[in-house]
């Protein structure tokens, strides 16, 4: 009698287990589980209330583990978003967005046409010319030391930095702030007419519409 009762109890327990398994399978979504009893959702994720690529368990793993996994996943997603925001290139401001453009000009010294070996450029609305070549054309003595070009003018020594985007030069020991910085183009130091006018008594007249620069010696 006792043996029959034990058999019945065992059969009833097995039925409960089988029913639970069938229900679990019925409400589970497609996909095999890994050794931890979970897997990553790849199919019909929204239907099961999951996100695509979300890892979850099917073996009744404790809610604390699932919560930790979700928290870790959310934190990872947040970090990824933060990284994406940080590396997103910023819009260049006006100064950094300006680029020099080569420009072909006609150069006249005392009405005699002179050919430039190195091209002039248009930068920030200003005509810029190769410094050392212009000094040679104007026959102005100069020397180079410590990344600066030095010229002796009637007002004293002038120091012109060769570093790109320099806005400060010296005149007779005093600092002079330039409206347009000194730049480098194709390995050449380029300066504006503002700088050239400080070096000597030559007169400079740039006709922008004609793209012609007229220079008159003192």
PDB file of C-alpha atoms in Angstrom:
ATOM      1  CA  UNK A   1       0.000   0.000   0.000  1.00  0.00           C
ATOM      2  CA  UNK A   2       2.745   2.327   1.050  1.00  0.00           C
ATOM      3  CA  UNK A   3       4.689   1.422  -2.093  1.00  0.00           C
ATOM      4  CA  UNK A   4       1.726   2.316  -4.318  1.00  0.00           C
ATOM      5  CA  UNK A   5       1.298   5.678  -2.530  1.00  0.00           C
ATOM      6  CA  UNK A   6       4.987   6.506  -3.061  1.00  0.00           C
ATOM      7  CA  UNK A   7       4.646   5.640  -6.759  1.00  0.00           C
ATOM      8  CA  UNK A   8       1.622   7.924  -7.062  1.00  0.00           C
ATOM      9  CA  UNK A   9       3.425  10.790  -5.305  1.00  0.00           C
ATOM     10  CA  UNK A  10       6.448  10.346  -7.581  1.00  0.00           C
ATOM     11  CA  UNK A  11       4.222  10.370 -10.661  1.00  0.00           C
ATOM     12  CA  UNK A  12       2.427  13.506  -9.445  1.00  0.00           C
ATOM     13  CA  UNK A  13       5.759  15.274  -8.820  1.00  0.00           C
ATOM     14  CA  UNK A  14       7.021  14.317 -12.263  1.00  0.00           C
ATOM     15  CA  UNK A  15       3.829  15.689 -13.827  1.00  0.00           C
ATOM     16  CA  UNK A  16       4.345  19.045 -12.057  1.00  0.00           C
ATOM     17  CA  UNK A  17       7.934  19.230 -13.285  1.00  0.00           C
ATOM     18  CA  UNK A  18       6.928  18.385 -16.838  1.00  0.00           C
ATOM     19  CA  UNK A  19       4.065  20.919 -16.762  1.00  0.00           C
ATOM     20  CA  UNK A  20       6.381  23.660 -15.455  1.00  0.00           C
ATOM     21  CA  UNK A  21       8.886  22.868 -18.186  1.00  0.00           C
ATOM     22  CA  UNK A  22       6.171  23.009 -20.837  1.00  0.00           C
ATOM     23  CA  UNK A  23       4.923  26.366 -19.546  1.00  0.00           C
ATOM     24  CA  UNK A  24       8.479  27.748 -19.458  1.00  0.00           C
ATOM     25  CA  UNK A  25       9.075  26.613 -23.000  1.00  0.00           C
ATOM     26  CA  UNK A  26       5.725  28.020 -24.113  1.00  0.00           C
ATOM     27  CA  UNK A  27       6.581  31.484 -22.766  1.00  0.00           C
ATOM     28  CA  UNK A  28      10.227  31.448 -23.733  1.00  0.00           C
ATOM     29  CA  UNK A  29      11.465  32.893 -26.981  1.00  0.00           C
ATOM     30  CA  UNK A  30      13.683  31.124 -29.555  1.00  0.00           C
ATOM     31  CA  UNK A  31      17.370  30.626 -28.919  1.00  0.00           C
ATOM     32  CA  UNK A  32      19.635  28.209 -27.064  1.00  0.00           C
ATOM     33  CA  UNK A  33      20.990  29.019 -23.616  1.00  0.00           C
ATOM     34  CA  UNK A  34      24.677  28.960 -22.668  1.00  0.00           C
ATOM     35  CA  UNK A  35      26.397  27.218 -19.747  1.00  0.00           C
ATOM     36  CA  UNK A  36      25.059  29.925 -17.398  1.00  0.00           C
ATOM     37  CA  UNK A  37      21.492  29.274 -18.447  1.00  0.00           C
ATOM     38  CA  UNK A  38      21.089  32.509 -20.357  1.00  0.00           C
ATOM     39  CA  UNK A  39      21.573  33.949 -23.821  1.00  0.00           C
ATOM     40  CA  UNK A  40      21.392  37.119 -25.897  1.00  0.00           C
ATOM     41  CA  UNK A  41      18.073  37.986 -27.536  1.00  0.00           C
ATOM     42  CA  UNK A  42      18.319  38.121 -31.344  1.00  0.00           C
ATOM     43  CA  UNK A  43      14.757  37.350 -32.567  1.00  0.00           C
ATOM     44  CA  UNK A  44      11.401  39.046 -31.852  1.00  0.00           C
ATOM     45  CA  UNK A  45      12.908  40.731 -28.780  1.00  0.00           C
ATOM     46  CA  UNK A  46      10.154  43.349 -28.472  1.00  0.00           C
ATOM     47  CA  UNK A  47       7.545  40.580 -28.379  1.00  0.00           C
ATOM     48  CA  UNK A  48       9.166  39.183 -25.217  1.00  0.00           C
ATOM     49  CA  UNK A  49       9.657  42.581 -23.624  1.00  0.00           C
ATOM     50  CA  UNK A  50      13.411  42.586 -24.320  1.00  0.00           C
ATOM     51  CA  UNK A  51      15.762  44.798 -26.248  1.00  0.00           C
ATOM     52  CA  UNK A  52      17.734  43.487 -29.213  1.00  0.00           C
ATOM     53  CA  UNK A  53      21.092  42.229 -27.975  1.00  0.00           C
ATOM     54  CA  UNK A  54      19.934  42.061 -24.317  1.00  0.00           C
ATOM     55  CA  UNK A  55      21.406  39.182 -22.300  1.00  0.00           C
ATOM     56  CA  UNK A  56      19.002  37.387 -19.927  1.00  0.00           C
ATOM     57  CA  UNK A  57      18.566  34.082 -18.089  1.00  0.00           C
ATOM     58  CA  UNK A  58      16.191  31.123 -18.496  1.00  0.00           C
ATOM     59  CA  UNK A  59      17.354  28.922 -15.620  1.00  0.00           C
ATOM     60  CA  UNK A  60      15.743  30.848 -12.790  1.00  0.00           C
ATOM     61  CA  UNK A  61      18.898  32.694 -11.841  1.00  0.00           C
ATOM     62  CA  UNK A  62      18.463  35.062  -8.908  1.00  0.00           C
ATOM     63  CA  UNK A  63      16.991  38.473  -9.568  1.00  0.00           C
ATOM     64  CA  UNK A  64      20.043  40.114  -8.029  1.00  0.00           C
ATOM     65  CA  UNK A  65      22.256  38.627 -10.749  1.00  0.00           C
ATOM     66  CA  UNK A  66      19.851  39.741 -13.482  1.00  0.00           C
ATOM     67  CA  UNK A  67      19.619  43.190 -11.929  1.00  0.00           C
ATOM     68  CA  UNK A  68      23.403  43.417 -11.722  1.00  0.00           C
ATOM     69  CA  UNK A  69      23.695  42.335 -15.355  1.00  0.00           C
ATOM     70  CA  UNK A  70      21.096  44.890 -16.449  1.00  0.00           C
ATOM     71  CA  UNK A  71      22.761  47.601 -14.365  1.00  0.00           C
ATOM     72  CA  UNK A  72      26.151  46.715 -15.843  1.00  0.00           C
ATOM     73  CA  UNK A  73      24.649  46.708 -19.344  1.00  0.00           C
ATOM     74  CA  UNK A  74      22.982  50.092 -18.759  1.00  0.00           C
ATOM     75  CA  UNK A  75      26.214  51.505 -17.312  1.00  0.00           C
ATOM     76  CA  UNK A  76      28.149  50.183 -20.296  1.00  0.00           C
ATOM     77  CA  UNK A  77      25.597  51.705 -22.664  1.00  0.00           C
ATOM     78  CA  UNK A  78      25.791  55.024 -20.795  1.00  0.00           C
ATOM     79  CA  UNK A  79      29.586  55.029 -20.948  1.00  0.00           C
ATOM     80  CA  UNK A  80      29.479  54.316 -24.678  1.00  0.00           C
ATOM     81  CA  UNK A  81      27.118  57.232 -25.165  1.00  0.00           C
ATOM     82  CA  UNK A  82      29.385  59.503 -23.134  1.00  0.00           C
ATOM     83  CA  UNK A  83      32.397  58.465 -25.144  1.00  0.00           C
ATOM     84  CA  UNK A  84      30.505  59.140 -28.373  1.00  0.00           C
ATOM     85  CA  UNK A  85      29.639  62.615 -27.126  1.00  0.00           C
ATOM     86  CA  UNK A  86      33.225  63.397 -26.151  1.00  0.00           C
ATOM     87  CA  UNK A  87      34.818  62.372 -29.425  1.00  0.00           C
ATOM     88  CA  UNK A  88      32.192  64.097 -31.551  1.00  0.00           C
ATOM     89  CA  UNK A  89      34.095  66.807 -33.462  1.00  0.00           C
ATOM     90  CA  UNK A  90      33.211  70.322 -32.448  1.00  0.00           C
ATOM     91  CA  UNK A  91      32.351  73.014 -34.916  1.00  0.00           C
ATOM     92  CA  UNK A  92      35.470  75.063 -35.637  1.00  0.00           C
ATOM     93  CA  UNK A  93      35.251  78.640 -34.484  1.00  0.00           C
ATOM     94  CA  UNK A  94      35.816  81.480 -36.926  1.00  0.00           C
ATOM     95  CA  UNK A  95      39.556  81.754 -36.312  1.00  0.00           C
ATOM     96  CA  UNK A  96      40.275  78.025 -36.701  1.00  0.00           C
ATOM     97  CA  UNK A  97      37.942  77.708 -39.672  1.00  0.00           C
ATOM     98  CA  UNK A  98      39.901  80.188 -41.825  1.00  0.00           C
ATOM     99  CA  UNK A  99      42.174  78.653 -44.443  1.00  0.00           C
ATOM    100  CA  UNK A 100      44.717  80.382 -46.695  1.00  0.00           C
ATOM    101  CA  UNK A 101      43.953  80.297 -50.395  1.00  0.00           C
ATOM    102  CA  UNK A 102      46.608  80.688 -53.084  1.00  0.00           C
ATOM    103  CA  UNK A 103      46.142  83.775 -55.218  1.00  0.00           C
ATOM    104  CA  UNK A 104      47.952  84.867 -58.382  1.00  0.00           C
ATOM    105  CA  UNK A 105      48.839  88.558 -58.250  1.00  0.00           C
ATOM    106  CA  UNK A 106      50.782  90.960 -60.424  1.00  0.00           C
ATOM    107  CA  UNK A 107      53.677  92.613 -58.564  1.00  0.00           C
ATOM    108  CA  UNK A 108      55.175  95.917 -59.699  1.00  0.00           C
ATOM    109  CA  UNK A 109      58.208  97.593 -58.162  1.00  0.00           C
ATOM    110  CA  UNK A 110      58.628 101.175 -59.407  1.00  0.00           C
ATOM    111  CA  UNK A 111      56.360 100.227 -62.365  1.00  0.00           C
ATOM    112  CA  UNK A 112      58.580  97.281 -63.257  1.00  0.00           C
ATOM    113  CA  UNK A 113      56.802  93.929 -63.219  1.00  0.00           C
ATOM    114  CA  UNK A 114      58.386  91.425 -60.834  1.00  0.00           C
ATOM    115  CA  UNK A 115      57.597  87.709 -60.886  1.00  0.00           C
ATOM    116  CA  UNK A 116      57.078  86.006 -57.530  1.00  0.00           C
ATOM    117  CA  UNK A 117      58.759  82.606 -57.198  1.00  0.00           C
ATOM    118  CA  UNK A 118      56.388  81.659 -54.372  1.00  0.00           C
ATOM    119  CA  UNK A 119      52.664  82.234 -54.523  1.00  0.00           C
ATOM    120  CA  UNK A 120      50.826  84.853 -52.495  1.00  0.00           C
ATOM    121  CA  UNK A 121      47.787  83.850 -50.443  1.00  0.00           C
ATOM    122  CA  UNK A 122      44.515  85.348 -49.313  1.00  0.00           C
ATOM    123  CA  UNK A 123      43.960  84.800 -45.589  1.00  0.00           C
ATOM    124  CA  UNK A 124      41.277  86.320 -43.384  1.00  0.00           C
ATOM    125  CA  UNK A 125      40.575  88.886 -46.083  1.00  0.00           C
ATOM    126  CA  UNK A 126      44.218  89.982 -46.211  1.00  0.00           C
ATOM    127  CA  UNK A 127      46.887  89.622 -48.884  1.00  0.00           C
ATOM    128  CA  UNK A 128      49.884  87.706 -47.536  1.00  0.00           C
ATOM    129  CA  UNK A 129      53.305  87.478 -49.154  1.00  0.00           C
ATOM    130  CA  UNK A 130      56.385  85.269 -48.635  1.00  0.00           C
ATOM    131  CA  UNK A 131      58.531  87.192 -46.133  1.00  0.00           C
ATOM    132  CA  UNK A 132      62.104  86.350 -47.161  1.00  0.00           C
ATOM    133  CA  UNK A 133      61.383  86.631 -50.888  1.00  0.00           C
ATOM    134  CA  UNK A 134      59.861  90.090 -50.382  1.00  0.00           C
ATOM    135  CA  UNK A 135      62.868  91.162 -48.317  1.00  0.00           C
ATOM    136  CA  UNK A 136      65.124  90.092 -51.175  1.00  0.00           C
ATOM    137  CA  UNK A 137      62.984  91.931 -53.774  1.00  0.00           C
ATOM    138  CA  UNK A 138      63.011  95.092 -51.642  1.00  0.00           C
ATOM    139  CA  UNK A 139      66.748  94.633 -50.948  1.00  0.00           C
ATOM    140  CA  UNK A 140      66.252  94.781 -47.210  1.00  0.00           C
ATOM    141  CA  UNK A 141      69.059  93.098 -45.197  1.00  0.00           C
ATOM    142  CA  UNK A 142      67.895  90.529 -42.671  1.00  0.00           C
ATOM    143  CA  UNK A 143      69.174  87.780 -40.394  1.00  0.00           C
ATOM    144  CA  UNK A 144      67.576  84.668 -38.920  1.00  0.00           C
ATOM    145  CA  UNK A 145      68.083  83.568 -35.312  1.00  0.00           C
ATOM    146  CA  UNK A 146      66.067  81.594 -32.747  1.00  0.00           C
ATOM    147  CA  UNK A 147      63.161  81.096 -35.167  1.00  0.00           C
ATOM    148  CA  UNK A 148      62.887  84.818 -35.817  1.00  0.00           C
ATOM    149  CA  UNK A 149      63.725  87.039 -38.773  1.00  0.00           C
ATOM    150  CA  UNK A 150      65.444  90.271 -37.736  1.00  0.00           C
ATOM    151  CA  UNK A 151      65.439  93.453 -39.799  1.00  0.00           C
ATOM    152  CA  UNK A 152      67.184  96.700 -38.927  1.00  0.00           C
ATOM    153  CA  UNK A 153      64.851  99.601 -39.713  1.00  0.00           C
ATOM    154  CA  UNK A 154      65.164 103.336 -39.083  1.00  0.00           C
ATOM    155  CA  UNK A 155      62.975 102.855 -35.994  1.00  0.00           C
ATOM    156  CA  UNK A 156      65.203 100.121 -34.575  1.00  0.00           C
ATOM    157  CA  UNK A 157      65.438  96.366 -34.836  1.00  0.00           C
ATOM    158  CA  UNK A 158      62.318  94.442 -35.813  1.00  0.00           C
ATOM    159  CA  UNK A 159      61.860  90.803 -34.832  1.00  0.00           C
ATOM    160  CA  UNK A 160      59.414  88.713 -36.842  1.00  0.00           C
ATOM    161  CA  UNK A 161      58.546  85.226 -35.467  1.00  0.00           C
ATOM    162  CA  UNK A 162      58.417  82.367 -37.958  1.00  0.00           C
ATOM    163  CA  UNK A 163      56.066  80.235 -35.863  1.00  0.00           C
ATOM    164  CA  UNK A 164      52.677  79.588 -37.451  1.00  0.00           C
ATOM    165  CA  UNK A 165      49.784  81.755 -36.211  1.00  0.00           C
ATOM    166  CA  UNK A 166      52.049  84.201 -34.391  1.00  0.00           C
ATOM    167  CA  UNK A 167      50.348  87.529 -33.666  1.00  0.00           C
ATOM    168  CA  UNK A 168      53.137  89.207 -31.709  1.00  0.00           C
ATOM    169  CA  UNK A 169      56.364  90.651 -33.059  1.00  0.00           C
ATOM    170  CA  UNK A 170      58.861  93.130 -31.633  1.00  0.00           C
ATOM    171  CA  UNK A 171      59.845  96.584 -32.775  1.00  0.00           C
ATOM    172  CA  UNK A 172      62.799  98.250 -31.058  1.00  0.00           C
ATOM    173  CA  UNK A 173      62.268  95.981 -28.063  1.00  0.00           C
ATOM    174  CA  UNK A 174      58.552  96.719 -27.796  1.00  0.00           C
ATOM    175  CA  UNK A 175      55.830  94.185 -28.505  1.00  0.00           C
ATOM    176  CA  UNK A 176      53.559  94.798 -31.484  1.00  0.00           C
ATOM    177  CA  UNK A 177      50.252  92.924 -31.783  1.00  0.00           C
ATOM    178  CA  UNK A 178      49.222  92.148 -35.351  1.00  0.00           C
ATOM    179  CA  UNK A 179      45.641  92.267 -36.621  1.00  0.00           C
ATOM    180  CA  UNK A 180      46.281  89.179 -38.798  1.00  0.00           C
ATOM    181  CA  UNK A 181      48.719  86.497 -37.600  1.00  0.00           C
ATOM    182  CA  UNK A 182      51.879  85.419 -39.368  1.00  0.00           C
ATOM    183  CA  UNK A 183      51.242  82.028 -40.990  1.00  0.00           C
ATOM    184  CA  UNK A 184      53.126  79.324 -42.856  1.00  0.00           C
ATOM    185  CA  UNK A 185      52.096  78.164 -46.309  1.00  0.00           C
ATOM    186  CA  UNK A 186      53.966  75.490 -48.258  1.00  0.00           C
ATOM    187  CA  UNK A 187      56.848  75.848 -45.808  1.00  0.00           C
ATOM    188  CA  UNK A 188      57.094  79.636 -46.328  1.00  0.00           C
ATOM    189  CA  UNK A 189      56.558  82.334 -43.697  1.00  0.00           C
ATOM    190  CA  UNK A 190      53.773  84.606 -44.929  1.00  0.00           C
ATOM    191  CA  UNK A 191      53.169  88.161 -43.710  1.00  0.00           C
ATOM    192  CA  UNK A 192      50.666  90.916 -44.406  1.00  0.00           C
ATOM    193  CA  UNK A 193      51.362  94.350 -45.866  1.00  0.00           C
ATOM    194  CA  UNK A 194      51.095  95.668 -42.303  1.00  0.00           C
ATOM    195  CA  UNK A 195      54.347  93.892 -41.454  1.00  0.00           C
ATOM    196  CA  UNK A 196      56.112  94.883 -44.684  1.00  0.00           C
ATOM    197  CA  UNK A 197      55.237  98.553 -44.146  1.00  0.00           C
ATOM    198  CA  UNK A 198      57.027  98.480 -40.776  1.00  0.00           C
ATOM    199  CA  UNK A 199      60.267  97.187 -42.300  1.00  0.00           C
ATOM    200  CA  UNK A 200      61.154 100.129 -44.549  1.00  0.00           C
ATOM    201  CA  UNK A 201      59.835 103.267 -46.223  1.00  0.00           C
ATOM    202  CA  UNK A 202      58.441 101.591 -49.336  1.00  0.00           C
ATOM    203  CA  UNK A 203      54.869 102.453 -50.279  1.00  0.00           C
ATOM    204  CA  UNK A 204      52.454  99.575 -50.907  1.00  0.00           C
ATOM    205  CA  UNK A 205      49.252  99.925 -52.892  1.00  0.00           C
ATOM    206  CA  UNK A 206      47.222  96.758 -53.405  1.00  0.00           C
ATOM    207  CA  UNK A 207      44.442  96.883 -55.978  1.00  0.00           C
ATOM    208  CA  UNK A 208      42.278  93.969 -54.911  1.00  0.00           C
ATOM    209  CA  UNK A 209      39.952  94.127 -57.919  1.00  0.00           C
ATOM    210  CA  UNK A 210      42.943  93.930 -60.277  1.00  0.00           C
ATOM    211  CA  UNK A 211      44.923  91.539 -58.071  1.00  0.00           C
ATOM    212  CA  UNK A 212      47.898  93.846 -58.500  1.00  0.00           C
ATOM    213  CA  UNK A 213      50.366  95.152 -55.896  1.00  0.00           C
ATOM    214  CA  UNK A 214      52.245  98.348 -56.662  1.00  0.00           C
ATOM    215  CA  UNK A 215      55.382  99.150 -54.651  1.00  0.00           C
ATOM    216  CA  UNK A 216      57.203 102.469 -54.767  1.00  0.00           C
ATOM    217  CA  UNK A 217      60.741 102.799 -53.369  1.00  0.00           C
ATOM    218  CA  UNK A 218      61.499 105.753 -51.029  1.00  0.00           C
TER     219      UNK A 218
END
